[in-house]
Coordinates of C-alpha atoms in Angstrom, one line a residue:
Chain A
X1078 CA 49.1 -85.9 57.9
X1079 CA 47.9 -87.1 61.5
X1080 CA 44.3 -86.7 62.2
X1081 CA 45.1 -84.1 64.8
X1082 CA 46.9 -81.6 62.4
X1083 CA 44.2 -82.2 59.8
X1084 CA 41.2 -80.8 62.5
X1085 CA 43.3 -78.1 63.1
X1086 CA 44.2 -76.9 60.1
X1087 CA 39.9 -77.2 59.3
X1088 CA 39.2 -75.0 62.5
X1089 CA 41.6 -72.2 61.6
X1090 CA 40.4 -72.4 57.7
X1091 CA 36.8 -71.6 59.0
X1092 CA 38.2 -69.0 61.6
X1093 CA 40.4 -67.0 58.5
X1094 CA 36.8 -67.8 56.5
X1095 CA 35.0 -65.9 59.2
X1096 CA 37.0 -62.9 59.5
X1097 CA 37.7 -62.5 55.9
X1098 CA 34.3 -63.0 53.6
X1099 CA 32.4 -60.5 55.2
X1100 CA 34.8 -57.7 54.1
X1101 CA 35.9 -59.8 51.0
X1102 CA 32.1 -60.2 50.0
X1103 CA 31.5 -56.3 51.0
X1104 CA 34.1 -54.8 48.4
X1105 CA 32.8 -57.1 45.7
X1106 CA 29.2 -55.9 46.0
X1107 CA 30.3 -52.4 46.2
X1108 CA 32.3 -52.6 43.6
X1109 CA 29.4 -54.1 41.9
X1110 CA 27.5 -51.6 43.3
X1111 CA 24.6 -53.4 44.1
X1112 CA 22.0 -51.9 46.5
X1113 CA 23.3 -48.8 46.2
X1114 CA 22.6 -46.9 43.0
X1115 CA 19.7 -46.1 41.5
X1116 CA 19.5 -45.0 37.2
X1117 CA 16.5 -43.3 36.2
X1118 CA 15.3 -42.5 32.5
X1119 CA 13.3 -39.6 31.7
X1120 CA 11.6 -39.4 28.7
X1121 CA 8.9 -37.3 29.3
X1122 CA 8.0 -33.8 29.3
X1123 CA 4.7 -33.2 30.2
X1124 CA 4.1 -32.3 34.2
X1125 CA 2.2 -35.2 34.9
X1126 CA 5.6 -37.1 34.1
X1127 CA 8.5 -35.2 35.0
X1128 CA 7.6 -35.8 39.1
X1129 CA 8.1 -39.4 39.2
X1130 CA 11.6 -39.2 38.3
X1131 CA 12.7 -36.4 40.1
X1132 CA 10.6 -37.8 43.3
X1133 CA 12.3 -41.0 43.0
X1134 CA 15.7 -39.8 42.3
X1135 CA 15.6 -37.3 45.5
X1136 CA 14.6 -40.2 47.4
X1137 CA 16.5 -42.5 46.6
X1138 CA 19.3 -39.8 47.2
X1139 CA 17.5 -39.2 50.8
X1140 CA 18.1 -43.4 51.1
X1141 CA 21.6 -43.0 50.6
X1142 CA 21.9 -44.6 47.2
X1143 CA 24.0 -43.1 44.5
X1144 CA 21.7 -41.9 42.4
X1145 CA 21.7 -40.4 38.6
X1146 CA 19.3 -39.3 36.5
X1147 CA 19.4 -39.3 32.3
X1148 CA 17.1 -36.3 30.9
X1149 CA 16.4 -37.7 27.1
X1150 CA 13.6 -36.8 24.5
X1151 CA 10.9 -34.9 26.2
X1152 CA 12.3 -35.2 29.4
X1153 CA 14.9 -33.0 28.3
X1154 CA 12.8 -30.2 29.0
X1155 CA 13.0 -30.9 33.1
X1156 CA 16.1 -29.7 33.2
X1157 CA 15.8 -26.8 30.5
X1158 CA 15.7 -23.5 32.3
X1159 CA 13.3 -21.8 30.2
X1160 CA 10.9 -24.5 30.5
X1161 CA 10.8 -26.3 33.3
X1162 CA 8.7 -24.2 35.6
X1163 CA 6.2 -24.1 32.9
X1164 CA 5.6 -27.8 32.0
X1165 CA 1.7 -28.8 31.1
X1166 CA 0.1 -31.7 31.5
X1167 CA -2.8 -32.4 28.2
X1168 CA -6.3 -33.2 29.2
X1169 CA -6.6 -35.7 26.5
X1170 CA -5.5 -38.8 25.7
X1171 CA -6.0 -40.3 29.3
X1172 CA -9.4 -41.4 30.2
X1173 CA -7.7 -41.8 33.8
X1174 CA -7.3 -38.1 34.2
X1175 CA -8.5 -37.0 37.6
X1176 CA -11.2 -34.8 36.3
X1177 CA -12.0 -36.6 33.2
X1178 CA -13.3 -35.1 30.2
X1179 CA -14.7 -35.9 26.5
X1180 CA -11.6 -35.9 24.4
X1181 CA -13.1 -33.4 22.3
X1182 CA -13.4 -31.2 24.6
X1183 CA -9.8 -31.7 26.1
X1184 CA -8.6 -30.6 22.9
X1185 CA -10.4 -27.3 22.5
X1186 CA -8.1 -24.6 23.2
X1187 CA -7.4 -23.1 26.4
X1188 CA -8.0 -26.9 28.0
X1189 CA -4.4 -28.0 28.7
X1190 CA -3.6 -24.7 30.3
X1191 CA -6.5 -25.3 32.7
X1192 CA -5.4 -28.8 33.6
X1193 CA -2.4 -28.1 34.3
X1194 CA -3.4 -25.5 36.6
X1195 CA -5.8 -27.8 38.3
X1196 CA -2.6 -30.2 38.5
X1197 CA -0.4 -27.0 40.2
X1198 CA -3.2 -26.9 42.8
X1199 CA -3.8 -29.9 44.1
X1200 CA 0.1 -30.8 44.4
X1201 CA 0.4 -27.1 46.1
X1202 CA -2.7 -27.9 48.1
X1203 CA -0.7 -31.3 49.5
X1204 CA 2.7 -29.2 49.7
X1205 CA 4.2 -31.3 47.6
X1206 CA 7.3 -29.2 46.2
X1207 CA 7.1 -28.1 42.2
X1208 CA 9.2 -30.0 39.6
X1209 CA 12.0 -26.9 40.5
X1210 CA 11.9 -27.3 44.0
X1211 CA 12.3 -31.0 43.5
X1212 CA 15.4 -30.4 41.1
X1213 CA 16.8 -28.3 43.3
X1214 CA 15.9 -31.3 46.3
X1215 CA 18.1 -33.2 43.9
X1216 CA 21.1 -31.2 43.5
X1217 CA 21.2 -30.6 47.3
X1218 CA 21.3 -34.4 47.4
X1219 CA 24.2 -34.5 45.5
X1220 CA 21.9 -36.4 42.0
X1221 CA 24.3 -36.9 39.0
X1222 CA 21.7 -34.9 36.7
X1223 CA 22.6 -36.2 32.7
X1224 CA 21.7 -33.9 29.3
X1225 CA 21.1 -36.4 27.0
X1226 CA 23.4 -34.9 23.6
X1227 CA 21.5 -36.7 21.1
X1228 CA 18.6 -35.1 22.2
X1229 CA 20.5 -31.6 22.3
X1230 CA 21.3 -32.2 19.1
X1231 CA 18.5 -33.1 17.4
X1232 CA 16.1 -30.8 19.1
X1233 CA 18.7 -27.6 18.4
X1234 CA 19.2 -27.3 22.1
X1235 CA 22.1 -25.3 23.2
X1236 CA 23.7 -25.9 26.1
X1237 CA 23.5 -22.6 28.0
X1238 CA 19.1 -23.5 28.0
X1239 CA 20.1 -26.5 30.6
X1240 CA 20.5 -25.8 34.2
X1241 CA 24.3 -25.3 34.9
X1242 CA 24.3 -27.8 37.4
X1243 CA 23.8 -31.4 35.0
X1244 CA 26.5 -32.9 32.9
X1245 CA 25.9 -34.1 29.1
X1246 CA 26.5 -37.4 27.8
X1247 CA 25.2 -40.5 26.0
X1248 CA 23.5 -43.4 26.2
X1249 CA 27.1 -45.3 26.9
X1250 CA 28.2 -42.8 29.5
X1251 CA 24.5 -43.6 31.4
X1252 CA 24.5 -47.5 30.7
X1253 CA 27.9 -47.6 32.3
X1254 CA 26.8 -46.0 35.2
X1255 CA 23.3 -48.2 35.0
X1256 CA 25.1 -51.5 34.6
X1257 CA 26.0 -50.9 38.0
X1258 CA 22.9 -50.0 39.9
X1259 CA 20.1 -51.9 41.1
X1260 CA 17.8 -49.8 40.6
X1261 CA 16.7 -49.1 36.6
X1262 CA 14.0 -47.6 35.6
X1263 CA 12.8 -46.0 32.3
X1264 CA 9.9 -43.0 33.0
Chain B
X1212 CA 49.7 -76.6 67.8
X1213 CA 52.8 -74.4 68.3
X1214 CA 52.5 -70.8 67.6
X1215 CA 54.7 -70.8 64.8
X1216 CA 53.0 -73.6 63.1
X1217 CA 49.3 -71.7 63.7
X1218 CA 50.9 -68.4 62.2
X1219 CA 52.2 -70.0 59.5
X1220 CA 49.0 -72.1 58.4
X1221 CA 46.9 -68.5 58.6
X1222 CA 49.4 -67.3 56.5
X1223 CA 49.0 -70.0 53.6
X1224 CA 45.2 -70.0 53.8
X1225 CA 45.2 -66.4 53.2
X1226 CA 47.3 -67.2 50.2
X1227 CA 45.1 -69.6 49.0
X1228 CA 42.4 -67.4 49.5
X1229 CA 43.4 -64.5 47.8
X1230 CA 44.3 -67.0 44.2
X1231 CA 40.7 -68.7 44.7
X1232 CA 38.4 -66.6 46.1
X1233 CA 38.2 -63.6 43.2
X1234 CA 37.6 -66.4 41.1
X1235 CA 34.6 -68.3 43.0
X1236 CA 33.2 -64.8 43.2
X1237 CA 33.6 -64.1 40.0
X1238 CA 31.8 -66.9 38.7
X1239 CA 28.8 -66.8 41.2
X1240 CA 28.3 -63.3 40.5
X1241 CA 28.7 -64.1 36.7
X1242 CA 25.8 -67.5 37.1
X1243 CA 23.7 -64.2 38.7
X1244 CA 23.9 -62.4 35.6
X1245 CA 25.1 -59.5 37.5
X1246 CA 26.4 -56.4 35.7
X1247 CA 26.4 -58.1 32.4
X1248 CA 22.4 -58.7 31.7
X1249 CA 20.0 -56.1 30.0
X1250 CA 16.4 -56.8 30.1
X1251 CA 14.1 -54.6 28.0
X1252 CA 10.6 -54.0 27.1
X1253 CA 9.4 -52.0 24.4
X1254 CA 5.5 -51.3 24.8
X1255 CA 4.8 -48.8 22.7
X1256 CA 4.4 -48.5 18.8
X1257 CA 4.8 -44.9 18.1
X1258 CA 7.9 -43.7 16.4
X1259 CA 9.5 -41.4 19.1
X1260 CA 9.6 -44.3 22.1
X1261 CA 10.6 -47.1 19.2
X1262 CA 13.9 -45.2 19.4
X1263 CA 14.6 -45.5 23.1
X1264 CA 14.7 -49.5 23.7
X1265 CA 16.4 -49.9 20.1
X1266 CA 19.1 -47.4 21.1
X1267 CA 19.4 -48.8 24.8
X1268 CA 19.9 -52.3 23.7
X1269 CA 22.4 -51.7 20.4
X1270 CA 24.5 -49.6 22.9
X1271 CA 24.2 -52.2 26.0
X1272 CA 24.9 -54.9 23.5
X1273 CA 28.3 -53.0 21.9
X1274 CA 29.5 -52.7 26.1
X1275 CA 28.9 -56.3 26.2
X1276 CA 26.3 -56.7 27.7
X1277 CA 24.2 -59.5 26.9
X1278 CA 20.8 -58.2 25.5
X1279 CA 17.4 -58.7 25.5
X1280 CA 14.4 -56.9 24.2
X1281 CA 10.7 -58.2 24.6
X1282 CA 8.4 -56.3 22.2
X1283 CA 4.5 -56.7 23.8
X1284 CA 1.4 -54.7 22.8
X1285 CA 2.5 -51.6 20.7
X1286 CA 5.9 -52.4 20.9
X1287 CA 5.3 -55.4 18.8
X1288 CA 5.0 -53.0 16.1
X1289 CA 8.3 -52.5 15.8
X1290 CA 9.0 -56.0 14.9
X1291 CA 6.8 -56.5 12.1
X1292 CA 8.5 -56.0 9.1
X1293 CA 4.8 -54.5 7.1
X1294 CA 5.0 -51.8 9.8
X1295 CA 8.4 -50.6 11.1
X1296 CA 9.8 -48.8 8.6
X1297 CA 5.9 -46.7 8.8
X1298 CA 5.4 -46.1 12.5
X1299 CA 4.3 -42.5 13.1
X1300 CA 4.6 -40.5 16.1
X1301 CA 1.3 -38.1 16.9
X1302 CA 1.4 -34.5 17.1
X1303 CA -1.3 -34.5 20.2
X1304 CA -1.5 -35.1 24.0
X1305 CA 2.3 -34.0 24.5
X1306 CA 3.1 -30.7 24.8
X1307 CA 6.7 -31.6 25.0
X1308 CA 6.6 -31.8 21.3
X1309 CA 10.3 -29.7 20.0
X1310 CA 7.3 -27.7 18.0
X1311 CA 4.3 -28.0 19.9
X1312 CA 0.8 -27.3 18.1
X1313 CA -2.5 -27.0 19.9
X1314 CA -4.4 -30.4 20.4
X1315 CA -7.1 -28.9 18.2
X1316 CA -4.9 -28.7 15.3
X1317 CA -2.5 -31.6 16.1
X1318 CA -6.0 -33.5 15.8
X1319 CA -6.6 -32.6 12.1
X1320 CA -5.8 -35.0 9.1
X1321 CA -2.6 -34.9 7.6
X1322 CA -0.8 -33.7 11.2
X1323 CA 0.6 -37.2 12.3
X1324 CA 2.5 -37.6 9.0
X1325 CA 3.7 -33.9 9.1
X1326 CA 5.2 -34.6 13.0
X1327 CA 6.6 -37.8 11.6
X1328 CA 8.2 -36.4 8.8
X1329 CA 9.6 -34.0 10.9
X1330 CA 11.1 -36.2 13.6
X1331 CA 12.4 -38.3 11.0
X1332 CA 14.1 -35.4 9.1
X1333 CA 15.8 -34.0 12.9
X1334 CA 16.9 -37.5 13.2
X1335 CA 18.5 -37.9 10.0
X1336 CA 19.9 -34.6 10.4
X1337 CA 22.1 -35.5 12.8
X1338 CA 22.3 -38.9 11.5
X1339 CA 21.0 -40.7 14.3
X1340 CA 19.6 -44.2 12.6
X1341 CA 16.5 -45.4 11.3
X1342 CA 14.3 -48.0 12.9
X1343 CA 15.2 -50.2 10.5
X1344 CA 19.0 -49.3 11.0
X1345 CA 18.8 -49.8 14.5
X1346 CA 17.6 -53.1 14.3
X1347 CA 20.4 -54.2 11.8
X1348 CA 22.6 -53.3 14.4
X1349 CA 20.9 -55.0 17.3
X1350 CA 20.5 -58.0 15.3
X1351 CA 24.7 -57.9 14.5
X1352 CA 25.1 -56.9 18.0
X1353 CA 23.9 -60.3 19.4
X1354 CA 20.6 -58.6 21.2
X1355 CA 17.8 -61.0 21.6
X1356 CA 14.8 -60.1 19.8
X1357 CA 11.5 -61.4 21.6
X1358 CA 8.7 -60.9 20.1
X1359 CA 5.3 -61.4 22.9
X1360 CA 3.2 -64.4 21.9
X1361 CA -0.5 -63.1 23.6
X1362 CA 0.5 -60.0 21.6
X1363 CA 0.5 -61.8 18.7
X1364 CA -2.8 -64.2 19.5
X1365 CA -5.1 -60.6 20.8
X1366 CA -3.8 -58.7 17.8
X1367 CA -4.0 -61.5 15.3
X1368 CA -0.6 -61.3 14.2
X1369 CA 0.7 -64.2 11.9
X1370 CA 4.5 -65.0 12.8
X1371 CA 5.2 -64.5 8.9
X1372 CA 4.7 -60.7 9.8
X1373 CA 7.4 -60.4 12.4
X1374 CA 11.3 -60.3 11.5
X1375 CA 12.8 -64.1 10.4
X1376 CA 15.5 -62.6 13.5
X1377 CA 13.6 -63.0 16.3
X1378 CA 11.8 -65.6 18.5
X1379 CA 8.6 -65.7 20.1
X1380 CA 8.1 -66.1 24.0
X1381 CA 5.6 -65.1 26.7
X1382 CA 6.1 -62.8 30.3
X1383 CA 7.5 -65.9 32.1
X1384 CA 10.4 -66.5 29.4
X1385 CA 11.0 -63.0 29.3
X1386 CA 10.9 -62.8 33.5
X1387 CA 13.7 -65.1 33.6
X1388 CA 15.9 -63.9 31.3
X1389 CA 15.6 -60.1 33.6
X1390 CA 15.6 -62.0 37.1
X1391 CA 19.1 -62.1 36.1
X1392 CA 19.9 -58.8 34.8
X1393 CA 21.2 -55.7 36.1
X1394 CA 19.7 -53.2 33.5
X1395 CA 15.8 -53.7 33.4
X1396 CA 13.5 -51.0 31.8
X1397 CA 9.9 -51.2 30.5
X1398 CA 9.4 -48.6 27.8
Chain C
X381 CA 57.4 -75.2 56.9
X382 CA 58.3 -78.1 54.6
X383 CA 56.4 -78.5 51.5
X384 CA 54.5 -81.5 51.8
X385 CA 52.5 -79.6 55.0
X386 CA 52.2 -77.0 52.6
X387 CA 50.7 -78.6 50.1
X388 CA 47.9 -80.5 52.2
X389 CA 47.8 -77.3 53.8
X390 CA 46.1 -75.9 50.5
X391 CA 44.2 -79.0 49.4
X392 CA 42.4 -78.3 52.7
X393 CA 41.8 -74.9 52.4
X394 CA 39.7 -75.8 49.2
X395 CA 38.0 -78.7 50.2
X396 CA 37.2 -76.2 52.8
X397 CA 36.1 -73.6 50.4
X398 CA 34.1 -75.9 48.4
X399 CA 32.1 -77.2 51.2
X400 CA 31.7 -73.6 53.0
X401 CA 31.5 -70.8 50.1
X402 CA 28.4 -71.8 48.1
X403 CA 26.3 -71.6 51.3
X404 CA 27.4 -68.7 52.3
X405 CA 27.4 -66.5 48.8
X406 CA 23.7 -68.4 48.7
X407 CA 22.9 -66.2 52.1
X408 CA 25.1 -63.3 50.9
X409 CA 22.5 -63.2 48.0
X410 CA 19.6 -63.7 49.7
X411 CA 20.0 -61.5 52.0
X412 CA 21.3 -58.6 49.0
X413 CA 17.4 -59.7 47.6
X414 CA 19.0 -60.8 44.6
X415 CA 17.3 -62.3 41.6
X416 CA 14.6 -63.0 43.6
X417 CA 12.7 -60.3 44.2
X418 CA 10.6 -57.6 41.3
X419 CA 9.5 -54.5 42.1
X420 CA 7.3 -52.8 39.9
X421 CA 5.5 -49.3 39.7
X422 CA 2.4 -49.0 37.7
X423 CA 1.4 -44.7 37.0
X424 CA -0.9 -45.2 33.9
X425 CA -4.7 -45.3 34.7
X426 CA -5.5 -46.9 31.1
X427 CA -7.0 -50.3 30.8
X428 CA -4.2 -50.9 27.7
X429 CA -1.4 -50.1 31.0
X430 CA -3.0 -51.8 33.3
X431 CA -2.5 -55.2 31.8
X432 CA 1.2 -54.7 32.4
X433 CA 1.9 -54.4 36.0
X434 CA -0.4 -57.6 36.6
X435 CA 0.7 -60.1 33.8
X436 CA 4.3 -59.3 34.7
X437 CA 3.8 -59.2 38.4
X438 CA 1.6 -62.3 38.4
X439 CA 3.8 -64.5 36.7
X440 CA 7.4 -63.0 38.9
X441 CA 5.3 -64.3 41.5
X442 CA 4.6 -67.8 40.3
X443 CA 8.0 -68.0 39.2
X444 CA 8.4 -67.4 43.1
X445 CA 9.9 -64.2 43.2
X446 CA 9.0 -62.1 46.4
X447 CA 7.3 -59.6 44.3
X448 CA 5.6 -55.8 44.8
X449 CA 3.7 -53.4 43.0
X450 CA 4.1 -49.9 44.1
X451 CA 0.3 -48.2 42.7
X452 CA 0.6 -44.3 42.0
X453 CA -0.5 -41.2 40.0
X454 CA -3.4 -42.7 37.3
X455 CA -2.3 -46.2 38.6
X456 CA -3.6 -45.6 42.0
X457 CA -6.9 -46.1 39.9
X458 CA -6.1 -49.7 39.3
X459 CA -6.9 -50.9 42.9
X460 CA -10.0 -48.2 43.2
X461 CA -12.7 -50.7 43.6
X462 CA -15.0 -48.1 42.2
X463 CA -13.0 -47.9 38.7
X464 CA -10.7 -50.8 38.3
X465 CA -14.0 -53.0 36.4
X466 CA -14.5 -49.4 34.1
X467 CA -10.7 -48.9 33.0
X468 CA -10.5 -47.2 29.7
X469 CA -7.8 -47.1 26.7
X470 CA -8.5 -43.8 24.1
X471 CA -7.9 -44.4 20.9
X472 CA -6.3 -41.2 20.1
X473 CA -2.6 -40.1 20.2
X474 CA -1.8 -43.9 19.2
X475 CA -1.1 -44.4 15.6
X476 CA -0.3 -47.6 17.0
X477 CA -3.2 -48.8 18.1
X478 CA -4.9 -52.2 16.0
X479 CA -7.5 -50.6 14.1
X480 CA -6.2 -47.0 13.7
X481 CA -8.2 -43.9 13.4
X482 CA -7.3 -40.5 12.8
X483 CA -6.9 -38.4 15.5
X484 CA -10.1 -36.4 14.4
X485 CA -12.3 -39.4 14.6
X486 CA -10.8 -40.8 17.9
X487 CA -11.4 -37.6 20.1
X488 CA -15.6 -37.5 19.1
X489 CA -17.7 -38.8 21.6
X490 CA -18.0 -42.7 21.9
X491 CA -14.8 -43.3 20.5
X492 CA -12.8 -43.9 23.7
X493 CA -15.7 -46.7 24.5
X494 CA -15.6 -48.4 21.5
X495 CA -12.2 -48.7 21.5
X496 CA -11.9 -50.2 25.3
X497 CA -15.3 -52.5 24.4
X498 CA -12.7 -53.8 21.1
X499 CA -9.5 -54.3 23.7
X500 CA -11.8 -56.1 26.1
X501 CA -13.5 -58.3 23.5
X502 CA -9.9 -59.2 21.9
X503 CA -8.4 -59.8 25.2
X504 CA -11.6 -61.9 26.1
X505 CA -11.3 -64.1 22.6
X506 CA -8.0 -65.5 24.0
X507 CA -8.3 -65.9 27.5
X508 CA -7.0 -63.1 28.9
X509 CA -7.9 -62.4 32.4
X510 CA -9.7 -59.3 33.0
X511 CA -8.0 -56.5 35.3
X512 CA -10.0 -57.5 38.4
X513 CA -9.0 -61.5 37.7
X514 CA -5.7 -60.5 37.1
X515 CA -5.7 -58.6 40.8
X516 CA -6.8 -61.7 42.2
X517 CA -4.1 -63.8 40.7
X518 CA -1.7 -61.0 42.3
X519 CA -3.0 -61.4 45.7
X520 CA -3.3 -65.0 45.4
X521 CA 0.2 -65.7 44.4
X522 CA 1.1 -63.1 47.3
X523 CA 2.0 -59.8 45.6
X524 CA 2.6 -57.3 48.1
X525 CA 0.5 -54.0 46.4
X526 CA 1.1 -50.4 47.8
X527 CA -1.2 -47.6 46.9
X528 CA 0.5 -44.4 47.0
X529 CA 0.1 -42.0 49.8
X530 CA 0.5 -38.8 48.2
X531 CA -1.3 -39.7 45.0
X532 CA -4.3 -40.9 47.5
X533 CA -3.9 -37.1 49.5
X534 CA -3.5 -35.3 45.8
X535 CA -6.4 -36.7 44.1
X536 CA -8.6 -36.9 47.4
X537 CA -8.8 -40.8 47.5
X538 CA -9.7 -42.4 51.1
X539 CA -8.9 -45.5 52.3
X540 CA -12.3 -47.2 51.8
X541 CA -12.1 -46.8 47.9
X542 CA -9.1 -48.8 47.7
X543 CA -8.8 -52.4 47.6
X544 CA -8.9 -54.0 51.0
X545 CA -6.0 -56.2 50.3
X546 CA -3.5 -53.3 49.6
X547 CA -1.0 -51.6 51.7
X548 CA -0.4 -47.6 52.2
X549 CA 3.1 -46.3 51.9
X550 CA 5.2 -43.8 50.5
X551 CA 8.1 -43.6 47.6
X552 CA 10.4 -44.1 50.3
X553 CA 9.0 -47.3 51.9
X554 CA 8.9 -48.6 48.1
X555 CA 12.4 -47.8 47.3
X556 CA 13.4 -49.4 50.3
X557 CA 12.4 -53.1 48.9
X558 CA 13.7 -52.2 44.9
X559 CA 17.0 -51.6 46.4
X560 CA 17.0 -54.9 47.0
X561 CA 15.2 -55.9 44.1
X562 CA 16.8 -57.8 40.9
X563 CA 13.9 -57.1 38.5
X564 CA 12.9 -52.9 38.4
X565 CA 10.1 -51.3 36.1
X566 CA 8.5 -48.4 35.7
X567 CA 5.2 -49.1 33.6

């Protein structure tokens, strides 16, 4: 091939390079779905632990990312209608506890009610919205909320006791969804 | 060039593009680790969140998924072949408990092996594994099992203790392993 | 076109492609954040959680990934130069602590400092930095740390308590860098 040809046939690789990796590159890391999804665990039921995920997830929803979150063990009870506006938060166990207090008196009757209507205030006091308010935040934002069944199961758990608006699965149905998110964490 | 000769170049280095490029993609996103990497640590020693990591990583490993799990402080419990089969879960400090007790009672003798005995009977119930059972089938599943090495100096843990399966590591082995997964959770 | 054009045609299109792509997936990468970049939030105010967020975010960063801690709820007490020296670990609720107690035992008064004078004292025997030396390995190695906002407005923290070093944002300005984050943990 003459040296001419060869230069040209370079400068209109490059040019086809150019136009094409962007989009190429795009569609791979969508379909990857990197950057933009976000799967959140949670585990826990007390109050103190069930606004992390749903303040992350309605975020991260906010943020545009695809967002889901899987309700498992104790954090099962966030989206159980008869108790999720009543979650407590213990006043034992957690020397980091705003107001701390002797263990042995955290455990005395009566003491988990009162922190966890100190807790109440001083997130009402900063209008930050209540772990219902924040579901709902979540819904609006269009959050793939997930029952965990194993849980239901083993805890007796019928289905009509979760909010109408999640969807039950496993640990597979999350993982899939997980495998393809950036953003993982387990709360 | 003429016209004809430019078109018809574009045309072939699409061609070639669309054969190789899928590939090369493929592959760099594959040396990344991307979508097929899940990175796990299991902190805690107590018998409801030894479940959660062990579940995670069996199920990650049967989607093919290439599986790690890096057991540090608690967690390390879960390893040790004098204590898993034992770990207890404590009927205090979490008024998510399915049947919740007040702290003052929860704290009496004899309560952590009643809550234990009952999460272990739900679970069998519905024939959800044992610890021990779990790890059988992470071991068979190809997940790696790393057990934390400062874990073992601070506790004074002999590596006789610990399952023959795994091997022993620090953060920084353990960090590069998850730089390169998708699925990363601390539990 | 005859076939011998053809044929140089592709052999330049991938002498092209091997000369061009691996720079430009490199950027694609970099500029997606990943594999190089862990983003960490630490919510536990307990000395036993504390050690977590550091060791791992220490050593991302000397492994030279652009690394960030994201300090809220109890956590926010881990850059509260008035506490971070004092953190605590309760030796209750924990049948997996080293030297177990029962429940009963670990909620009297003294309990909670014996048991964070043993953690220190173990930690101590094999080197372990302390909470404060692990901060300064953080900033050192140019951790980015973020107090929380709204934990800082709920709990009534101001500015001068914290850590000098740190930064102030919200979930939002977190989840902006972990969606371009490889490495995500919620401790």
């Amino acid at each position: 091939m003459n040296q001419e040809l060869d230069a040209q046939i370079e400068k209109k690789v490059k040019e086809v390079l150019d136009r094409e990796l962007d989009n190429r590159l795009a569609e791979a890391f969508k379909e990857k779905g990197l950057g933009d999804r976000a799967a959140i665990i949670a585990s826990k039921g007390t109050l103190d632990m069930a606004y992390p995920p749903l303040i992350l997830a309605s975020t991260a929803a906010a943020l545009d990312m695809e967002t889901a979150v899987f309700f498992t063990f104790y954090g099962l009870d966030i989206i159980n209608k008869k108790k999720n506006a009543h979650l407590k938060v213990p006043p034992l166990a957690n020397p980091a506890m705003p107001v701390p207090m002797p263990n042995i008196m955290g455990a005395l009757p009566g003491m988990t009610a009162m922190a966890t209507w100190m807790m109440k205030k001083w997130m009402g006091d900063q209008n930050v919205p209540s772990i219902t308010e924040l579901l709902e935040a979540c819904v609006e934002g269009g959050v793939k909320l997930i029952g965990c069944q194993m849980t239901m199961d083993v805890m007796g758990v019928p289905r009509e006791d979760l909010m109408d608006e999640i969807e039950v699965g496993g640990a597979a149905m999350f993982l899939e969804f997980a495998s393809k998110a950036n953003l993982t964490l387990f709360i």
